[in-house]
């Protein structure tokens, strides 16, 4: 897989208009120094699709997710979001890195939810939600506040608007984090193990919010260990191991009838 | 849920047994006779000290008291306070700029910030104060214009100079301004280190979350990282302010003749009452630093993580 990355750099083809792919990853590689984390990922996420990415830790799932919104810079390959190359501009066969401002603009259309929530501790729940709409999209404060309250209600926290993150439980913090990401009206939501840092009894409330979101037609890429959620909500399931996509397909098929040996070994440990 | 045959099980686990009567412990506490000895020794020493204060004529209390609040001295206190505030304000602003330069990743800015900090932390403040007081030896005037004009203007066949305006160093950098410059430039180097540590103490996830929301670097710094760095930056900044207040005494060597310590010394030397005036200096500095320490206590309490709650919304007001 990694041999043809030079060829991928040369080809300037981009997913043509009219395709319903929101994210196209083509031979995506990522190395940290000499450590190769992604060894050629080819994936497409269609509009409205909920894709769950599973795999053992260290398999590169989170790194791939972070490549989608350019928190990590690819070392080879291409990644398109909404028909635009993420993080680069291609001109006459050459790649140009985008400026900070331009990357920020691209990212503003992609919401991300982190394993450790990463709420802004100096702002209230509502403050967290309205910060980016006001600062980035220049939404008037009153309008942002109204929309923010609406979002907090949607994630089941209408009474927590004026509370600081430290006074919220993990599940509540993660729901505020989802509301914060939704406030930017993104076309795509990325979830990086959103329930892994939660106490078991708090996992359900976060998954409920995500389930609602999926039902509403949001395009989502979810890195998760929640196989039940993947089976029930996911449109597709991707199993990654050692920086490559080992197997993908409809969740029910992959989970109940894994074709690859490594998938079988992994699932036998997760499901019992 | 539970079977009716076991009514005592389950529903009330917090009080499994009723409280039984217990006899309170009445033991003889450990005695500390050495504390009484120590207290006695300290008391005697303190009495000796107070006795000296009243009996040694060199203190000349009435003279000190008369001159401590004389008009030039009180004006000197004002100069000391204004120099403290101004040099801290300039120092903090400079520190923010230097810290951001240091963390910018731009090799030129990183090197410049590093050199600056190296120089101003390496040279003693007293030396800086005297150096800036004598800057007029180096430049009689400072002219603002295009650099190296005396070389390239003739090459282009142009007459004259490309200079727009000039400052007379001897008047502009007289006393107070020179001292203020020395103190604030020096403070900038220390504040840069404090602010850098504060910025680095903010979790990387905060920046990533802000990036993911589409915020650019400047906004992330202003809205996310700096406000959170405040908690770490404020206590040492309080210490710096108190240290700065004391360091304004160095202005006496620029010299800044209107400054507190200079004034007190001037009275002392002209009247041969040197010691009372030095005591007066101690009392003045102690009085002001005590006020600052009280202020520091309240500011630190406000920025204490446990008490943060709804109160620290430094960035929330201004949009």
Coordinates of C-alpha atoms in Angstrom, one line a residue:
Chain A
X1 CA 0.0 0.0 0.0
X2 CA 2.7 2.4 0.9
X3 CA 4.6 1.9 -2.4
X4 CA 2.3 4.0 -4.5
X5 CA 2.3 7.1 -2.5
X6 CA 4.4 8.9 -5.0
X7 CA 1.9 8.2 -7.7
X8 CA -0.8 9.6 -5.4
X9 CA 1.1 12.8 -5.1
X10 CA 1.3 13.2 -8.8
X11 CA -2.3 12.6 -9.7
X12 CA -4.3 15.8 -9.3
X13 CA -7.7 14.3 -9.5
X14 CA -10.2 15.5 -7.0
X15 CA -13.6 14.0 -6.3
X16 CA -15.8 15.6 -8.9
X17 CA -18.9 17.6 -8.1
X18 CA -22.0 15.6 -7.9
X19 CA -20.5 12.8 -5.9
X20 CA -22.1 12.5 -2.5
X21 CA -18.8 11.9 -0.7
X22 CA -18.2 14.5 2.0
X23 CA -14.8 13.1 3.0
X24 CA -12.5 11.3 0.6
X25 CA -9.2 9.9 1.9
X26 CA -6.8 8.7 -0.6
X27 CA -3.7 6.8 0.5
X28 CA -3.4 8.8 3.7
X29 CA 0.0 8.4 5.5
X30 CA 1.1 9.9 8.7
X31 CA 4.4 9.5 10.5
X32 CA 5.7 11.0 13.7
X33 CA 9.4 11.0 13.2
X34 CA 10.2 7.5 12.2
X35 CA 7.1 6.0 13.6
X36 CA 4.6 5.3 10.9
X37 CA 1.1 5.6 12.3
X38 CA -1.0 5.6 9.1
X39 CA 0.1 3.5 6.3
X40 CA -2.2 4.3 3.4
X41 CA -5.8 4.9 4.3
X42 CA -8.5 4.9 1.5
X43 CA -11.9 5.9 2.7
X44 CA -15.0 7.7 1.7
X45 CA -17.6 9.1 4.0
X46 CA -20.9 9.9 2.2
X47 CA -23.1 12.8 3.2
X48 CA -25.5 11.7 6.0
X49 CA -23.4 8.6 6.7
X50 CA -22.5 7.5 10.2
X51 CA -19.1 5.8 10.0
X52 CA -17.8 4.0 13.1
X53 CA -14.1 3.3 13.3
X54 CA -13.0 0.6 15.6
X55 CA -9.7 -1.2 16.3
X56 CA -7.1 -1.8 19.0
X57 CA -5.4 1.2 20.6
X58 CA -2.4 2.4 18.6
X59 CA -4.0 1.3 15.4
X60 CA -4.1 4.9 14.2
X61 CA -7.9 5.5 14.4
X62 CA -7.6 8.7 16.4
X63 CA -4.7 10.0 14.2
X64 CA -6.8 9.4 11.1
X65 CA -9.7 11.3 12.7
X66 CA -7.4 14.2 13.5
X67 CA -6.1 14.1 9.9
X68 CA -9.6 14.8 8.7
X69 CA -9.7 18.3 10.3
X70 CA -6.0 18.8 9.8
X71 CA -5.1 18.8 13.5
X72 CA -2.5 16.4 12.1
X73 CA -0.7 17.2 8.9
X74 CA -0.6 14.2 6.4
X75 CA 2.8 13.1 5.4
X76 CA 1.6 11.6 2.1
X77 CA -1.7 11.1 0.3
X78 CA -4.6 13.4 -0.1
X79 CA -7.7 14.2 1.9
X80 CA -10.7 16.1 0.6
X81 CA -13.5 17.5 2.6
X82 CA -16.5 18.8 0.8
X83 CA -14.5 18.7 -2.5
X84 CA -11.7 20.8 -1.1
X85 CA -8.2 19.5 -0.3
X86 CA -7.7 19.8 3.5
X87 CA -4.8 22.0 4.6
X88 CA -3.3 22.4 1.1
X89 CA -4.0 24.1 -2.2
X90 CA -3.0 22.4 -5.4
X91 CA -1.8 24.6 -8.2
X92 CA -0.1 23.5 -11.4
X93 CA 0.8 20.1 -9.9
X94 CA 2.4 21.7 -6.8
X95 CA 1.0 21.6 -3.2
X96 CA 0.9 24.8 -1.2
X97 CA 0.3 24.8 2.5
X98 CA -2.7 26.8 3.5
X99 CA -2.3 29.8 5.9
X100 CA -3.5 29.5 9.5
X101 CA -6.6 31.6 8.6
X102 CA -7.5 29.4 5.7
X103 CA -7.2 26.2 7.7
X104 CA -9.3 27.7 10.4
X105 CA -12.0 28.5 7.9
X106 CA -11.9 24.9 6.7
X107 CA -12.1 23.6 10.2
X108 CA -15.0 25.7 11.1
X109 CA -17.3 23.4 9.0
X110 CA -16.1 20.3 10.9
X111 CA -17.1 19.7 14.5
X112 CA -15.0 17.7 16.8
X113 CA -15.7 16.0 20.1
X114 CA -12.7 14.9 22.2
X115 CA -12.2 12.0 24.5
X116 CA -11.2 14.4 27.3
X117 CA -14.0 16.9 26.5
X118 CA -11.5 19.8 26.4
X119 CA -14.2 22.3 27.5
X120 CA -12.9 25.8 28.2
X121 CA -12.7 25.9 32.0
X122 CA -12.8 29.7 32.2
X123 CA -16.1 29.9 30.4
X124 CA -19.6 28.8 31.4
X125 CA -21.4 26.0 29.6
X126 CA -23.2 28.6 27.5
X127 CA -20.0 30.5 27.1
X128 CA -18.3 27.5 25.7
X129 CA -21.1 27.0 23.2
X130 CA -21.3 30.6 22.0
X131 CA -17.6 31.4 21.9
X132 CA -16.8 30.2 18.4
X133 CA -20.0 31.4 16.7
X134 CA -19.3 34.9 18.0
X135 CA -15.6 34.9 17.5
X136 CA -15.4 33.0 14.2
X137 CA -18.7 33.5 12.5
X138 CA -19.4 36.9 13.9
X139 CA -22.9 35.9 15.0
X140 CA -24.5 38.7 17.1
X141 CA -24.3 37.8 20.8
X142 CA -28.0 37.8 21.4
X143 CA -28.6 35.4 18.4
X144 CA -25.7 33.2 19.5
X145 CA -27.0 33.0 23.0
X146 CA -30.5 32.1 21.8
X147 CA -29.1 29.4 19.6
X148 CA -26.7 28.2 22.4
X149 CA -29.6 27.8 24.8
X150 CA -31.5 25.8 22.2
X151 CA -28.5 23.5 21.7
X152 CA -28.0 23.0 25.5
X153 CA -31.7 22.1 25.7
X154 CA -31.2 19.6 22.8
X155 CA -28.4 17.8 24.7
X156 CA -30.6 17.8 27.8
X157 CA -28.8 20.5 29.8
X158 CA -31.1 23.5 29.7
X159 CA -30.5 24.4 33.3
X160 CA -26.7 24.2 33.2
X161 CA -26.1 27.3 31.0
X162 CA -24.4 29.4 33.7
X163 CA -22.4 26.5 35.2
X164 CA -18.7 26.1 34.8
X165 CA -17.4 22.8 33.3
X166 CA -15.7 21.8 36.6
X167 CA -19.1 21.6 38.3
X168 CA -20.5 19.2 35.6
X169 CA -20.2 15.5 35.5
X170 CA -18.2 13.9 32.7
X171 CA -21.3 13.0 30.8
X172 CA -22.7 16.5 31.1
X173 CA -19.3 18.0 30.0
X174 CA -19.2 15.8 27.0
X175 CA -22.8 16.8 26.1
X176 CA -21.8 20.5 26.4
X177 CA -18.8 19.7 24.1
X178 CA -21.2 18.2 21.5
X179 CA -23.4 21.3 21.8
X180 CA -20.3 23.5 21.4
X181 CA -19.3 21.7 18.2
X182 CA -22.9 21.8 16.8
X183 CA -23.1 25.6 17.4
X184 CA -20.8 26.1 14.4
X185 CA -23.4 24.3 12.2
X186 CA -20.9 21.9 10.9
X187 CA -21.4 19.6 7.9
X188 CA -19.4 16.9 9.6
X189 CA -19.0 15.8 13.2
X190 CA -15.9 13.9 14.4
X191 CA -16.0 11.9 17.6
X192 CA -12.8 10.8 19.1
X193 CA -13.7 8.1 21.6
X194 CA -16.3 10.3 23.2
X195 CA -17.3 7.9 25.9
X196 CA -13.9 6.4 26.8
X197 CA -13.2 8.8 29.7
X198 CA -16.7 8.4 31.2
X199 CA -17.9 6.4 34.2
X200 CA -19.9 3.5 32.8
X201 CA -23.3 4.8 34.0
X202 CA -22.7 8.1 32.1
X203 CA -22.0 6.6 28.8
X204 CA -25.6 6.1 27.9
X205 CA -26.6 9.8 28.1
X206 CA -23.8 10.8 25.6
X207 CA -24.7 8.0 23.2
X208 CA -28.3 9.1 23.3
X209 CA -27.3 12.5 22.1
X210 CA -25.2 11.0 19.4
X211 CA -28.0 8.7 18.3
X212 CA -30.4 11.7 18.0
X213 CA -27.8 13.5 16.0
X214 CA -27.4 10.6 13.6
X215 CA -31.2 10.3 13.3
X216 CA -31.2 14.0 12.3
X217 CA -29.0 13.2 9.3
X218 CA -25.7 14.5 10.5
X219 CA -22.6 13.0 8.8
X220 CA -20.5 11.5 11.5
X221 CA -17.2 9.7 11.9
X222 CA -17.1 8.0 15.3
X223 CA -14.0 6.4 16.7
X224 CA -15.4 4.2 19.4
X225 CA -15.2 1.0 21.5
X226 CA -19.0 0.9 21.8
X227 CA -19.8 -2.0 19.5
X228 CA -23.5 -1.9 20.4
X229 CA -23.7 1.8 19.3
X230 CA -21.8 0.9 16.1
X231 CA -24.2 -1.9 15.2
X232 CA -27.3 0.1 16.0
X233 CA -26.5 3.6 14.7
X234 CA -23.6 3.1 12.3
X235 CA -24.2 2.9 8.5
X236 CA -20.7 1.5 8.0
X237 CA -18.0 0.1 10.2
X238 CA -14.3 0.4 9.6
X239 CA -11.9 -1.9 11.4
X240 CA -8.3 -0.5 11.6
X241 CA -5.2 -2.2 12.7
X242 CA -1.5 -1.1 12.5
X243 CA -2.3 2.0 10.5
X244 CA -4.3 0.3 7.8
X245 CA -8.0 -0.4 7.1
X246 CA -8.3 -4.1 7.5
X247 CA -12.0 -4.5 6.9
X248 CA -15.0 -2.3 6.3
X249 CA -18.7 -2.7 5.5
X250 CA -22.1 -2.6 7.1
X251 CA -21.7 -2.9 10.8
X252 CA -23.9 -6.0 11.2
X253 CA -21.9 -7.9 8.6
X254 CA -18.5 -6.9 10.0
X255 CA -19.4 -7.6 13.5
X256 CA -21.2 -10.9 13.0
X257 CA -19.2 -12.3 10.2
X258 CA -15.7 -10.8 10.2
X259 CA -13.7 -11.9 7.1
X260 CA -10.2 -11.0 8.3
X261 CA -8.3 -12.9 10.9
X262 CA -7.3 -9.8 12.8
X263 CA -10.9 -8.5 12.9
X264 CA -12.0 -11.8 14.3
X265 CA -9.3 -11.8 16.9
X266 CA -10.2 -8.2 18.0
X267 CA -13.9 -8.8 18.1
X268 CA -13.5 -12.0 20.0
X269 CA -11.9 -10.0 22.8
X270 CA -14.4 -7.1 22.7
X271 CA -17.7 -9.1 22.3
X272 CA -18.4 -12.1 24.4
Chain B
X1 CA -37.6 -5.3 43.2
X2 CA -36.4 -6.9 46.4
X3 CA -38.3 -9.8 48.0
X4 CA -40.5 -8.8 50.9
X5 CA -38.9 -11.5 53.1
X6 CA -35.8 -9.3 53.5
X7 CA -37.0 -5.9 54.5
X8 CA -33.9 -4.8 56.4
X9 CA -31.5 -5.4 53.4
X10 CA -30.7 -2.9 50.8
X11 CA -32.7 0.3 51.1
X12 CA -30.8 2.0 54.0
X13 CA -27.1 1.0 53.8
X14 CA -25.9 4.4 55.2
X15 CA -26.9 3.5 58.8
X16 CA -26.3 -0.2 59.4
X17 CA -26.1 0.0 63.2
X18 CA -27.7 2.3 65.7
X19 CA -25.2 4.6 67.5
X20 CA -24.1 3.2 70.9
X21 CA -23.2 5.3 73.9
X22 CA -19.5 6.0 74.2
X23 CA -17.3 7.5 76.9
X24 CA -15.3 10.5 75.6
X25 CA -11.5 10.2 75.9
X26 CA -10.0 12.3 78.7
X27 CA -6.2 12.0 78.3
X28 CA -3.5 14.3 79.6
X29 CA -2.2 16.2 76.5
X30 CA 1.6 16.2 75.6
X31 CA 3.3 19.3 77.2
X32 CA 5.8 21.4 75.3
X33 CA 8.0 23.2 77.9
X34 CA 10.6 24.2 75.2
X35 CA 7.9 26.5 73.7
X36 CA 7.9 28.5 76.9
X37 CA 11.7 28.7 76.9
X38 CA 11.7 29.9 73.3
X39 CA 9.0 32.4 74.0
X40 CA 11.0 33.7 77.0
X41 CA 14.2 34.1 75.0
X42 CA 12.3 36.0 72.2
X43 CA 10.6 38.2 74.7
X44 CA 13.9 39.3 76.3
X45 CA 15.5 40.0 72.9
X46 CA 12.5 42.0 71.8
X47 CA 12.6 44.0 75.0
X48 CA 16.3 44.8 74.4
X49 CA 15.5 45.9 70.9
X50 CA 12.7 48.2 71.9
X51 CA 14.8 49.6 74.7
X52 CA 17.5 50.4 72.2
X53 CA 15.0 52.1 70.0
X54 CA 14.1 54.5 72.8
X55 CA 17.5 55.0 74.4
X56 CA 19.9 55.3 71.4
X57 CA 19.9 59.0 70.4
X58 CA 21.1 58.1 66.9
X59 CA 17.5 57.3 66.0
X60 CA 16.5 60.8 66.6
X61 CA 12.8 60.0 66.3
X62 CA 11.4 63.5 66.5
X63 CA 13.6 64.6 63.6
X64 CA 12.6 61.5 61.6
X65 CA 9.0 62.1 62.2
X66 CA 9.2 65.7 61.2
X67 CA 10.9 65.0 57.9
X68 CA 9.2 61.7 57.0
X69 CA 6.2 63.6 55.8
X70 CA 7.8 66.7 54.5
X71 CA 6.6 67.7 51.1
X72 CA 9.5 66.5 48.9
X73 CA 9.4 63.1 50.6
X74 CA 5.7 62.7 50.1
X75 CA 6.2 63.7 46.5
X76 CA 8.9 61.1 46.3
X77 CA 6.4 58.5 47.5
X78 CA 4.2 59.5 44.5
X79 CA 7.1 59.2 42.1
X80 CA 7.9 55.7 43.5
X81 CA 4.3 54.6 43.1
X82 CA 4.0 56.0 39.6
X83 CA 7.4 54.4 38.6
X84 CA 6.2 51.1 40.0
X85 CA 2.9 51.1 38.2
X86 CA 4.3 52.4 34.9
X87 CA 7.2 50.0 34.8
X88 CA 5.0 47.1 35.7
X89 CA 2.4 47.9 33.0
X90 CA 5.1 48.4 30.4
X91 CA 6.9 45.3 31.7
X92 CA 3.8 43.1 31.5
X93 CA 2.9 44.3 28.0
X94 CA 6.5 43.7 26.9
X95 CA 6.5 40.3 28.6
X96 CA 3.4 39.2 26.7
X97 CA 4.9 40.2 23.4
X98 CA 8.2 38.5 24.3
X99 CA 6.5 35.3 25.5
X100 CA 4.4 35.1 22.4
X101 CA 7.5 35.7 20.3
X102 CA 9.3 33.0 22.2
X103 CA 6.5 30.5 21.6
X104 CA 5.8 31.6 18.0
X105 CA 7.9 29.0 16.3
X106 CA 9.4 31.7 14.1
X107 CA 13.2 31.2 14.5
X108 CA 14.0 35.0 14.1
X109 CA 11.4 36.0 16.7
X110 CA 12.5 33.2 19.0
X111 CA 16.1 34.2 18.8
X112 CA 15.4 37.9 19.3
X113 CA 13.2 37.2 22.4
X114 CA 15.8 34.9 23.8
X115 CA 18.6 37.5 23.3
X116 CA 16.5 40.2 24.9
X117 CA 15.8 38.0 28.0
X118 CA 19.4 37.0 28.2
X119 CA 20.6 40.6 28.2
X120 CA 18.1 42.1 30.6
X121 CA 18.2 39.2 33.1
X122 CA 21.9 39.1 33.0
X123 CA 22.7 42.7 33.8
X124 CA 21.9 43.9 37.3
X125 CA 19.2 46.5 37.6
X126 CA 21.4 48.9 39.4
X127 CA 23.9 48.8 36.5
X128 CA 21.0 49.2 34.0
X129 CA 19.7 52.2 35.9
X130 CA 23.1 53.9 35.8
X131 CA 23.7 52.9 32.2
X132 CA 20.4 54.4 31.0
X133 CA 21.1 57.5 33.0
X134 CA 24.3 58.0 31.0
X135 CA 22.8 57.1 27.6
X136 CA 23.3 60.7 26.5
X137 CA 27.0 60.0 26.3
X138 CA 26.3 57.5 23.5
X139 CA 23.7 59.5 21.7
X140 CA 23.2 63.2 22.1
X141 CA 20.1 63.0 19.9
X142 CA 18.0 60.2 18.6
X143 CA 16.9 60.7 15.0
X144 CA 14.1 58.7 13.4
X145 CA 14.5 58.1 9.7
X146 CA 15.7 55.5 7.2
X147 CA 18.7 53.5 8.2
X148 CA 22.2 54.0 6.8
X149 CA 21.0 57.1 4.9
X150 CA 24.5 58.7 5.1
X151 CA 25.7 55.7 2.9
X152 CA 23.0 55.1 0.3
X153 CA 21.8 58.7 -0.2
X154 CA 25.0 59.8 -1.9
X155 CA 25.1 56.6 -4.0
X156 CA 21.7 57.5 -5.4
X157 CA 22.9 61.0 -6.1
X158 CA 20.7 62.5 -3.4
X159 CA 21.5 65.4 -1.1
X160 CA 20.8 65.7 2.6
X161 CA 19.4 63.2 5.0
X162 CA 16.4 60.9 5.2
X163 CA 15.5 61.8 8.8
X164 CA 12.1 62.8 9.9
X165 CA 12.4 64.0 13.5
X166 CA 14.8 64.0 16.3
X167 CA 14.8 63.7 20.1
X168 CA 17.3 65.3 22.3
X169 CA 18.4 62.5 24.6
X170 CA 19.6 64.8 27.4
X171 CA 16.1 66.2 27.8
X172 CA 14.0 63.2 26.8
X173 CA 16.0 60.6 28.7
X174 CA 16.6 62.8 31.7
X175 CA 16.4 61.1 35.1
X176 CA 12.9 59.8 35.5
X177 CA 12.4 58.6 31.9
X178 CA 15.8 56.9 31.8
X179 CA 15.1 55.1 35.1
X180 CA 11.6 54.1 34.0
X181 CA 13.0 52.7 30.8
X182 CA 15.7 50.7 32.6
X183 CA 13.2 49.2 35.1
X184 CA 10.4 48.4 32.5
X185 CA 12.8 46.9 30.0
X186 CA 14.3 44.8 32.7
X187 CA 10.9 43.8 34.0
X188 CA 9.8 42.8 30.5
X189 CA 12.4 40.1 30.5
X190 CA 11.2 38.6 33.8
X191 CA 7.6 38.9 32.9
X192 CA 8.3 37.2 29.6
X193 CA 9.5 34.1 31.5
X194 CA 6.5 34.2 33.9
X195 CA 4.0 34.6 31.0
X196 CA 5.7 31.9 29.0
X197 CA 5.4 29.5 31.9
X198 CA 1.7 30.4 32.2
X199 CA 1.0 29.9 28.6
X200 CA 2.8 26.5 28.6
X201 CA 0.8 25.4 31.6
X202 CA -2.4 25.5 29.6
X203 CA -3.4 22.0 28.4
X204 CA -2.7 21.4 24.7
X205 CA -6.3 20.0 24.4
X206 CA -7.5 23.6 24.9
X207 CA -5.7 24.8 21.8
X208 CA -6.8 21.8 19.8
X209 CA -10.5 22.3 20.8
X210 CA -10.3 25.9 19.8
X211 CA -8.5 25.0 16.5
X212 CA -11.2 22.4 15.8
X213 CA -13.8 25.1 16.2
X214 CA -12.1 27.2 13.5
X215 CA -10.5 29.8 15.7
X216 CA -7.2 31.2 14.3
X217 CA -4.0 31.6 16.3
X218 CA -4.6 35.2 17.5
X219 CA -8.1 34.4 18.7
X220 CA -7.0 31.3 20.5
X221 CA -4.3 33.2 22.3
X222 CA -6.6 36.1 23.3
X223 CA -9.7 34.2 24.1
X224 CA -8.6 30.8 25.3
X225 CA -4.9 30.5 26.3
X226 CA -4.1 33.9 27.9
X227 CA -7.2 33.9 30.1
X228 CA -6.3 30.5 31.4
X229 CA -2.6 31.4 31.8
X230 CA -3.7 34.2 34.2
X231 CA -4.2 31.8 37.1
X232 CA -0.6 30.8 36.9
X233 CA 0.8 34.2 36.0
X234 CA -0.9 36.3 38.7
X235 CA 0.8 35.2 41.9
X236 CA 4.4 35.7 40.6
X237 CA 3.3 39.0 39.0
X238 CA 2.3 40.1 42.5
X239 CA 5.7 39.2 43.8
X240 CA 7.3 41.1 40.8
X241 CA 5.2 44.2 41.7
X242 CA 6.4 44.2 45.3
X243 CA 10.0 43.6 44.1
X244 CA 9.6 46.5 41.6
X245 CA 8.4 48.8 44.3
X246 CA 11.6 48.2 46.2
X247 CA 13.7 48.4 43.1
X248 CA 12.5 51.9 42.4
X249 CA 15.1 52.9 45.1
X250 CA 17.7 52.1 42.4
X251 CA 16.4 55.2 40.5
X252 CA 18.3 57.3 43.1
X253 CA 21.4 56.2 41.2
X254 CA 20.2 57.2 37.7
X255 CA 19.9 59.8 39.3
X256 CA 16.2 60.6 39.7
X257 CA 16.3 63.4 42.2
X258 CA 12.5 63.5 42.8
X259 CA 12.4 59.9 43.9
X260 CA 11.7 58.8 47.5
X261 CA 15.0 57.2 48.5
X262 CA 17.0 60.1 46.9
X263 CA 14.9 62.6 48.8
X264 CA 15.3 60.9 52.1
X265 CA 19.1 60.5 51.6
X266 CA 19.4 64.1 50.6
X267 CA 17.8 65.2 53.8
X268 CA 20.0 62.8 55.7
X269 CA 23.3 64.0 54.2
X270 CA 22.5 67.7 54.3
X271 CA 21.5 67.6 58.0
X272 CA 24.0 64.9 59.1
X273 CA 21.0 62.8 60.3
X274 CA 21.7 59.9 58.0
X275 CA 20.4 57.1 60.2
X276 CA 17.0 58.5 61.0
X277 CA 16.4 59.0 57.3
X278 CA 17.4 55.5 56.5
X279 CA 14.9 54.3 59.1
X280 CA 12.3 56.5 57.5
X281 CA 13.1 54.8 54.1
X282 CA 12.6 51.4 55.7
X283 CA 9.2 52.5 57.2
X284 CA 8.0 54.0 54.0
X285 CA 8.9 50.9 51.9
X286 CA 7.5 48.6 54.5
X287 CA 4.2 50.5 54.6
X288 CA 3.7 50.4 50.9
X289 CA 4.8 46.8 50.4
X290 CA 2.4 45.8 53.2
X291 CA -0.5 47.4 51.4
X292 CA 0.6 45.6 48.2
X293 CA 0.8 42.3 50.0
X294 CA -2.8 42.7 51.2
X295 CA -3.9 43.5 47.7
X296 CA -1.9 40.4 46.4
X297 CA -3.7 38.2 49.0
X298 CA -7.1 39.2 47.7
X299 CA -6.1 39.0 44.0
X300 CA -4.6 35.5 44.5
X301 CA -7.7 34.3 46.3
X302 CA -9.8 35.5 43.4
X303 CA -7.8 33.5 40.9
X304 CA -7.5 30.5 43.1
X305 CA -8.8 27.4 41.1
X306 CA -11.1 26.4 44.0
X307 CA -12.7 29.8 44.1
X308 CA -12.8 30.4 40.5
X309 CA -16.4 29.5 39.9
X310 CA -18.4 32.3 38.3
X311 CA -16.0 35.0 39.4
X312 CA -13.1 34.7 37.0
X313 CA -14.6 35.8 33.8
X314 CA -11.8 38.2 32.9
X315 CA -12.3 37.6 29.2
X316 CA -16.1 37.3 29.4
X317 CA -16.9 41.0 29.5
X318 CA -15.1 42.4 26.6
X319 CA -16.1 41.4 23.1

